[in-house]
């Protein structure tokens, strides 16, 4: 296929409820959508999951726009592409900027699947026709309110509850949740808020039978996490620290992690995500699909990836209505009884909802071969 045209939309969508992590609160999501068109008129969609501030990682939607426009588009527009795996190969001349790369690569995967009359899940080698869904719950000022939020989502059928923690909002919060929900699969995500000085505190979490603790230490660390894991019973899951298969291999060999959170954007796209998945499967390391508060386009990519066989643990890809009054795809992503049914239409399997998209578009750019 030949990529003839790329359209980029800068989007702004208000979140239904603010979402608070140890590094900040999201009230709205600003992000990029990218459409790639081939010479036959097929179109594929990708989403940049970078935030508008560099607080999860160093990328932002503006750095993504710069890298996509000035470096990635010139590499692919007007050029012949046999298989989407070739895209990350060509992008390897540019260092990091994984979320920018993933935006373009994701659109080409969708395009490739549509062109070949397959679902994106099939194109990736996925097998499941429905996937188990967990939910990530932000920091609440009052623990009573958190308990009520958790109760609501447990009743809705979510298969695993993840709560955000930070220093001063950790052991007692988890103790209370465990008391209220003795049997619910529960985990905590620290988003890098602790150091090895906190080992004694983190060891107290071993009492609550958590499925895992996600990214307790620095966002660029795999050494201290190995030191910590030796002293914890609770499995550590790395999120921020993993940018590639090579990072994964090193972290697994060091014993820094027993579970991997795969985020397509963070690792530079679906090809690398699949490689990490395959390696982890060989090593007996379970994986799950993380979330970045995506709109429907990014969410659809997460659903497709989660159909691969080593996505053993429920991910963070909740339904559209958990985040948005109105999503940019039709139908929206729906969770029923803790499952998402994998769509059967070709490509990402959801249609762009242009009416909604236009409402939330702030700027548009077009590039032609
Ligand atoms: O660490 O997984 C994370 C949201 C924003 C930034 C980082 C993270 C998260 C979440 C929410 O946990 C995932 C989601 O519901 O999309
Ligand atoms: Mg995380």
PDB file of N, CA, C and O in Angstrom, residues 37 62 137 163 202 340:
ATOM      1  N   UNK A  37      -4.529   7.694   4.785  1.00  0.00           N
ATOM      2  CA  UNK A  37      -5.302   7.191   3.643  1.00  0.00           C
ATOM      3  C   UNK A  37      -4.368   6.570   2.613  1.00  0.00           C
ATOM      4  O   UNK A  37      -3.287   7.107   2.357  1.00  0.00           O
ATOM      5  N   UNK A  62       2.151  18.434  21.732  1.00  0.00           N
ATOM      6  CA  UNK A  62       2.880  19.361  20.850  1.00  0.00           C
ATOM      7  C   UNK A  62       4.197  18.755  20.369  1.00  0.00           C
ATOM      8  O   UNK A  62       4.565  18.938  19.213  1.00  0.00           O
ATOM      9  N   UNK A 137      -9.034   3.668  39.262  1.00  0.00           N
ATOM     10  CA  UNK A 137      -9.779   4.691  39.996  1.00  0.00           C
ATOM     11  C   UNK A 137      -8.799   5.696  40.597  1.00  0.00           C
ATOM     12  O   UNK A 137      -7.839   5.315  41.276  1.00  0.00           O
ATOM     13  N   UNK A 163      -6.478   1.041  42.270  1.00  0.00           N
ATOM     14  CA  UNK A 163      -6.570   2.384  42.851  1.00  0.00           C
ATOM     15  C   UNK A 163      -5.206   3.044  42.821  1.00  0.00           C
ATOM     16  O   UNK A 163      -4.168   2.386  42.914  1.00  0.00           O
ATOM     17  N   UNK A 202       6.117   0.156  52.128  1.00  0.00           N
ATOM     18  CA  UNK A 202       5.601  -0.659  51.015  1.00  0.00           C
ATOM     19  C   UNK A 202       5.417  -2.112  51.448  1.00  0.00           C
ATOM     20  O   UNK A 202       4.484  -2.786  50.996  1.00  0.00           O
ATOM     21  N   UNK A 340     -15.767  -6.627  27.408  1.00  0.00           N
ATOM     22  CA  UNK A 340     -15.991  -5.904  26.157  1.00  0.00           C
ATOM     23  C   UNK A 340     -16.051  -6.950  25.056  1.00  0.00           C
ATOM     24  O   UNK A 340     -15.153  -7.806  24.965  1.00  0.00           O
TER      25      UNK A 340
END
